[in-house]
Short mmCIF file of C-alpha atoms in Angstrom, two decimals:
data_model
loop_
_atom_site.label_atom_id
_atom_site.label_comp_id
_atom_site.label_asym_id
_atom_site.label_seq_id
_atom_site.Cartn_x
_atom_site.Cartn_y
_atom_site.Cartn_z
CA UNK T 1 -166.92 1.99 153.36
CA UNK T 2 -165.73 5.59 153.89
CA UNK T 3 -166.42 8.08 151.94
CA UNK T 4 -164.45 11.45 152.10
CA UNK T 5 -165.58 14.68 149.82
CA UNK T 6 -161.87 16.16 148.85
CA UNK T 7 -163.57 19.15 147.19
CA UNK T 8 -167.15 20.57 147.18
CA UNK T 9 -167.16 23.10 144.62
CA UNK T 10 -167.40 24.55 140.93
CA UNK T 11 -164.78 24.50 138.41
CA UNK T 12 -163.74 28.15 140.06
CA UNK T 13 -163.72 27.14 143.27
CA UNK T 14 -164.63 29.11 146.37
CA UNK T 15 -163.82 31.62 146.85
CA UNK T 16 -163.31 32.75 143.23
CA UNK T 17 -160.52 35.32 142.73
CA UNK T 18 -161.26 38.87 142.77
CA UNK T 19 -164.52 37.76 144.09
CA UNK T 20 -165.85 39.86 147.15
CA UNK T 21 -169.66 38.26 147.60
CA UNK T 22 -170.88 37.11 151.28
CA UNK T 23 -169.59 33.77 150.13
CA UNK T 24 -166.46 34.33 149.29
CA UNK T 25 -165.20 36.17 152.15
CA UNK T 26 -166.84 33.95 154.76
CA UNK T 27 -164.68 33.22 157.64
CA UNK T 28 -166.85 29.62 157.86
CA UNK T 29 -164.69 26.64 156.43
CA UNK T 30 -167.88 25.51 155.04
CA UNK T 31 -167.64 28.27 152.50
CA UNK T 32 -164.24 26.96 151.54
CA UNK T 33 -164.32 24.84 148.36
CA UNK T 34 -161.76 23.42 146.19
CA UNK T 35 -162.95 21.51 143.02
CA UNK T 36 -164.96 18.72 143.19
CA UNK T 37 -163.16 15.46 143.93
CA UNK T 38 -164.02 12.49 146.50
CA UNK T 39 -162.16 9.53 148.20
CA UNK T 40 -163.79 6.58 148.48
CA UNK T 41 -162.19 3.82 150.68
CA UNK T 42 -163.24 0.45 150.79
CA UNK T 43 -161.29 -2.31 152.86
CA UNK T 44 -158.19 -1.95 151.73
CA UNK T 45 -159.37 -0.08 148.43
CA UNK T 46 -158.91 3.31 147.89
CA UNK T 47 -160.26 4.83 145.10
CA UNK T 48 -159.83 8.89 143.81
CA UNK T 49 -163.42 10.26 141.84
CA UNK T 50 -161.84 13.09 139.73
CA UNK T 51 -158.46 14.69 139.79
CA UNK T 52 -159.13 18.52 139.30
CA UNK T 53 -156.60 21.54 139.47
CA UNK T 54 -156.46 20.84 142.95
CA UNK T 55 -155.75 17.36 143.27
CA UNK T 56 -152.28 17.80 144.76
CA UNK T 57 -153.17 19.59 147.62
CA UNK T 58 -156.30 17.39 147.82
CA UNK T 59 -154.10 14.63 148.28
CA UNK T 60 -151.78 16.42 150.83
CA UNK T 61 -154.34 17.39 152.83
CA UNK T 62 -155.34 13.31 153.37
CA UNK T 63 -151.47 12.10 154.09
CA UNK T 64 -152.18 9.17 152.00
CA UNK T 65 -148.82 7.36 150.38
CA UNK T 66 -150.93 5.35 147.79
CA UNK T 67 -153.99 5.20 146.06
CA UNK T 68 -155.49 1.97 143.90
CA UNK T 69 -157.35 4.02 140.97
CA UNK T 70 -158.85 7.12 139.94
CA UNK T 71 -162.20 7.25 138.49
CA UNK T 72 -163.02 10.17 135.43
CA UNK T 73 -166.54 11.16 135.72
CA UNK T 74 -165.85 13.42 132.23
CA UNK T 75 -163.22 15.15 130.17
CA UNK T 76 -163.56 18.78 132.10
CA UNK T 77 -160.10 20.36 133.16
CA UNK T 78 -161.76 20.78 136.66
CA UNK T 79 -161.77 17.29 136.60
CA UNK T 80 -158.88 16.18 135.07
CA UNK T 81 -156.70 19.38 135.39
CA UNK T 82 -154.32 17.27 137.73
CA UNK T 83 -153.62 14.27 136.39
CA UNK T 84 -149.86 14.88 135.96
CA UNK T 85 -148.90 14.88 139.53
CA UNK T 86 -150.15 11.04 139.97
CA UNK T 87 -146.73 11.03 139.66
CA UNK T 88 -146.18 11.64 143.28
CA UNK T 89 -147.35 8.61 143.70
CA UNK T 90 -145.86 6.83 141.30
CA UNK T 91 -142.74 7.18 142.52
CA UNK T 92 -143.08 7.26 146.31
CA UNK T 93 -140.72 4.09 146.61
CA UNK T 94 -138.57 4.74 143.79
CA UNK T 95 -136.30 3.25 143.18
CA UNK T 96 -137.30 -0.29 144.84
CA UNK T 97 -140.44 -0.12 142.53
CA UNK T 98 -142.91 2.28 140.60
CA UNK T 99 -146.53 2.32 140.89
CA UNK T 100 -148.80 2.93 137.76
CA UNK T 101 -152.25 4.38 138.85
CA UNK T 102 -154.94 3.12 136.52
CA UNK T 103 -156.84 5.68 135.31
CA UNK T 104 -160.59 4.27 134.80
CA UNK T 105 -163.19 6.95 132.72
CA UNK T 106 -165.32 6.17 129.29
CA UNK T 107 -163.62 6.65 125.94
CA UNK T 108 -164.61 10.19 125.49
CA UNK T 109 -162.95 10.88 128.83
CA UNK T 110 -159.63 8.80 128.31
CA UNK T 111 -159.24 10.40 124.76
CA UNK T 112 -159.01 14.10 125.92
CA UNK T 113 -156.53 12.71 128.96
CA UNK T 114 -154.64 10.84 126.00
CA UNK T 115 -154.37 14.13 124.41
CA UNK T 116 -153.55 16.42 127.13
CA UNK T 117 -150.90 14.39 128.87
CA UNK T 118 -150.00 13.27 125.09
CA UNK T 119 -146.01 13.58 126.83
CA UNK T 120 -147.37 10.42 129.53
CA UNK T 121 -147.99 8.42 126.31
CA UNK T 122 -145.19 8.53 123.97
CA UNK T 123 -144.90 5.40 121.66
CA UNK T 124 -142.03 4.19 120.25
CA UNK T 125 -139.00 6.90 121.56
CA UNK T 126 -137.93 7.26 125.41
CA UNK T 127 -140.22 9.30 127.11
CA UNK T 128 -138.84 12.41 129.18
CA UNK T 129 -138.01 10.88 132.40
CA UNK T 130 -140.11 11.22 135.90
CA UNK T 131 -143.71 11.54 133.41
CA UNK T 132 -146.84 10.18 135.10
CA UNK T 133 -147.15 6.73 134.88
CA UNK T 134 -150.79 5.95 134.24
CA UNK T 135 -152.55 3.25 132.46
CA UNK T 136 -156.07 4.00 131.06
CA UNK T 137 -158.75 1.72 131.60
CA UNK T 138 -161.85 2.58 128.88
CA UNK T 139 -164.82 1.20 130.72
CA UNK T 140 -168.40 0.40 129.51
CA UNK T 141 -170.63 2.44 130.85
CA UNK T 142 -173.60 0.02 130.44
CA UNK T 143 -171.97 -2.25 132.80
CA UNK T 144 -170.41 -2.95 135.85
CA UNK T 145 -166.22 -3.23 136.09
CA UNK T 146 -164.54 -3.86 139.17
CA UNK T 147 -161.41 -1.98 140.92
CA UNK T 148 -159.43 -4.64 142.72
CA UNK T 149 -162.63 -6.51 144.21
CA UNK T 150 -164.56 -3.54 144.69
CA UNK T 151 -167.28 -3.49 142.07
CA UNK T 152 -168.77 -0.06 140.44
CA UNK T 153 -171.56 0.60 138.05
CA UNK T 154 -171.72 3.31 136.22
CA UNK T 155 -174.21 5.89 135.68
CA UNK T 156 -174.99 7.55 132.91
CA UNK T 157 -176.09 11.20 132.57
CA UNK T 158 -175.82 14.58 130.33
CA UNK T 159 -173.95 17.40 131.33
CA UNK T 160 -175.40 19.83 128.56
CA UNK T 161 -174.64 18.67 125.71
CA UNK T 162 -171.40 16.37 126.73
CA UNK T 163 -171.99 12.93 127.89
CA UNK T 164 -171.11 12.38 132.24
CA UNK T 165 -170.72 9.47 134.09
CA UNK T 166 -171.58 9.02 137.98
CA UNK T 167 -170.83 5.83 140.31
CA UNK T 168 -172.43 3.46 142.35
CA UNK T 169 -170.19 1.02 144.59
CA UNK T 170 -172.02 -0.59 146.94
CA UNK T 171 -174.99 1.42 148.96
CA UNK T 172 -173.23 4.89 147.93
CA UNK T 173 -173.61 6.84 144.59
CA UNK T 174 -172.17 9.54 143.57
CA UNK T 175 -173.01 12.05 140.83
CA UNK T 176 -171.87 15.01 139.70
CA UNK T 177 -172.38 17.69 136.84
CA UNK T 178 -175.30 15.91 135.52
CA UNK T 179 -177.94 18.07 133.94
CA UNK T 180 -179.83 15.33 133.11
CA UNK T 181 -180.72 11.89 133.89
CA UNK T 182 -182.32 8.84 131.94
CA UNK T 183 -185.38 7.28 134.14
CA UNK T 184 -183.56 3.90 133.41
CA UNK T 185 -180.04 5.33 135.15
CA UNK T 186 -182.40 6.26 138.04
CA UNK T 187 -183.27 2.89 138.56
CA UNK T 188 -179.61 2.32 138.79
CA UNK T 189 -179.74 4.64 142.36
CA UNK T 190 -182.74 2.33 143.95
CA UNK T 191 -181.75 1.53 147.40
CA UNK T 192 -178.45 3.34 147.70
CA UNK T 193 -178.26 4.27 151.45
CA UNK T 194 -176.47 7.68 150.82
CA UNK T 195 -176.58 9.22 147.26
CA UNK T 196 -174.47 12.50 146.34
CA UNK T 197 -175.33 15.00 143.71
CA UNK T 198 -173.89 18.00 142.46
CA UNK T 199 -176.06 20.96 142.78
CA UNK T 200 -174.69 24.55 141.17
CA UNK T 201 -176.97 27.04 142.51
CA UNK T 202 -180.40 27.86 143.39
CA UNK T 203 -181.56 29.58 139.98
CA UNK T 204 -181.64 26.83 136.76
CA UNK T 205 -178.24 26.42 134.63
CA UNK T 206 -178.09 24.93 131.33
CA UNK T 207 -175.55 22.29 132.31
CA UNK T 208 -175.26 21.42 136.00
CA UNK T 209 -178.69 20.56 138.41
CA UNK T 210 -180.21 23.47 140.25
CA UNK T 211 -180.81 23.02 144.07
CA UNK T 212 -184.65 22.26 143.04
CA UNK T 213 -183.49 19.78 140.41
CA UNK T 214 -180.95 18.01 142.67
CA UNK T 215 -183.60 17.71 145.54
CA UNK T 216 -186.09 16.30 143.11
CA UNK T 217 -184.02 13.44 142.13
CA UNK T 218 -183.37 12.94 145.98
CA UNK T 219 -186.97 12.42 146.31
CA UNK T 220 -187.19 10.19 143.39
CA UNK T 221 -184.07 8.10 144.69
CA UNK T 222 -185.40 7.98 148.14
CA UNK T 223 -181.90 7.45 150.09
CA UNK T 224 -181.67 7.57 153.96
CA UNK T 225 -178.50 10.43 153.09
CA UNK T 226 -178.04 13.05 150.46
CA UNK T 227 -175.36 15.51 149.84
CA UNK T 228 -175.01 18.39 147.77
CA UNK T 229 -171.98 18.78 145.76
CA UNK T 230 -170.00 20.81 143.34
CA UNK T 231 -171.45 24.15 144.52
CA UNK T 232 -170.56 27.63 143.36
CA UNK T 233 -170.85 30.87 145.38
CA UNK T 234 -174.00 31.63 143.62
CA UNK T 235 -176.26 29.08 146.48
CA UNK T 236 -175.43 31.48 149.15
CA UNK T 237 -173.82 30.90 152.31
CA UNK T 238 -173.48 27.05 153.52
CA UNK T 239 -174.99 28.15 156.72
CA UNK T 240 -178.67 29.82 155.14
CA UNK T 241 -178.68 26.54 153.03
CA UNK T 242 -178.70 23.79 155.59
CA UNK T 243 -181.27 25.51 157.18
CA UNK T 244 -183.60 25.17 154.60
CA UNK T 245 -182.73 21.60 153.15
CA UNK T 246 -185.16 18.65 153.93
CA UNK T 247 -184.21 16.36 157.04
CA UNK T 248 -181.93 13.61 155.95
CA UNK T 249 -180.31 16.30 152.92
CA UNK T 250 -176.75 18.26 153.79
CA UNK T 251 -174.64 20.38 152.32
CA UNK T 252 -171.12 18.65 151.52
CA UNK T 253 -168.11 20.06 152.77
CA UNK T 254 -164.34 19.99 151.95
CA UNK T 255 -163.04 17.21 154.15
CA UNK T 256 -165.94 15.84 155.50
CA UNK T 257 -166.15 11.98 155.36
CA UNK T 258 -169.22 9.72 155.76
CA UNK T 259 -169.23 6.35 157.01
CA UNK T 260 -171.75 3.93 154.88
CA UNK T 261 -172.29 0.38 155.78
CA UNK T 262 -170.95 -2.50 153.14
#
């Protein structure tokens, strides 16, 4: 299994416009982060967490001609914000045939995407021509669902007051603007060989893990890897932080992929 972080950061980005901190006019790629996204590829599975603002480019930047599913971790528009150019894919062999990418989240996730795209879902009239072709898979989040043959559990958390969900497939999870996190969903995370989890900034925010919150549930999880995502330029340069992180803990980058054993 490979997993490759697509985007690192908060639902501004780094750098943020009109920003002119230490972070946002580094000249280390590090400090570089589009929104939080991640491809995880499994035999011949590949499978898209999120599908922000900056999907397409995302995308580009891999070369990839076809993806299997995209998994919603929650209804944000850094999250979903590019949905509508699936059709890229879609249509990559048109005319000989037409891929529909299933679009797997909870139903609080695939209503807002309903609602958004409403023009992708048009009943009973032709729909405008060259519209995303998606089909929404509502999953329960109590239980595992599989993607092809790969299996996933979910994971449930709280981002604030809105309801999140993270992944496990296989020995890797993957969790991101949690806040919070039911001691039963932790047992979930037991003996996931690397485990990633979003971490905003240093000082406490009233929806997204600190650094000292993230690290705690590190400890609590106990995995042989852990990296930080969904970072804003309030944690301070990428550099300063790795220095100070415990052995085994990293700070995620933009294009960086991580091989994990099935």
């Amino acid at each position: 299994m490979k997993l490759t972080f697509l985007g690192t950061g908060t639902s501004q980005g780094i750098p943020v416009i009109g920003c002119r901190c230490a972070v946002c006019s580094s000249a280390d790629r590090r400090d570089k982060r589009l929104r939080t996204a991640a491809l995880v590829e499994v035999g011949d599975q590949r499978l898209v967490i999120d599908a922000g603002p900056d999907f397409r480019y995302q995308m580009l930047r891999t070369g990839l001609r076809h993806i299997d599913a995209i998994l919603l971790t929650h209804e944000h528009k850094d999250h979903i914000g590019g949905l509508d150019d699936v059709r890229a894919f879609n249509f990559v062999d048109y005319p000989e045939k037409i891929y529909r990418i299933p679009i797997y989240g909870a139903d609080h996730t695939l209503a807002t995407v309903r609602r958004d795209f409403a023009y992708a879902f048009v009943e009973g009239r032709p729909r405008y021509r060259g519209v995303p072709e998606m089909e929404l898979v509502e999953i329960d989040t109590t239980r595992p669902f599989k993607v092809g043959g790969v299996e996933v559990l979910p994971i449930e958390g709280r981002h604030a007051r809105f309801r999140v969900t993270g992944y496990r497939i296989g020995r890797l999870a993957y969790l991101t603007d949690f806040k919070s996190i039911d001691p039963r969903e932790v047992e979930k995370l037991r003996g996931v060989e690397v485990l990633v989890v979003n971490a905003l900034r240093r000082r406490p925010h009233d929806s997204h893990f600190s650094l000292d919150e993230a690290l705690a549930l590190i400890r609590e999880v106990g995995p042989q890897r852990a990296y930080l995502t969904h970072q804003s330029h309030d944690m301070g340069l990428c550099a300063d932080l790795e220095r100070e992180l415990p052995e085994g803990v990293f700070s995620a980058a933009d294009m960086l992929s991580v091989e994990i054993p099935d």
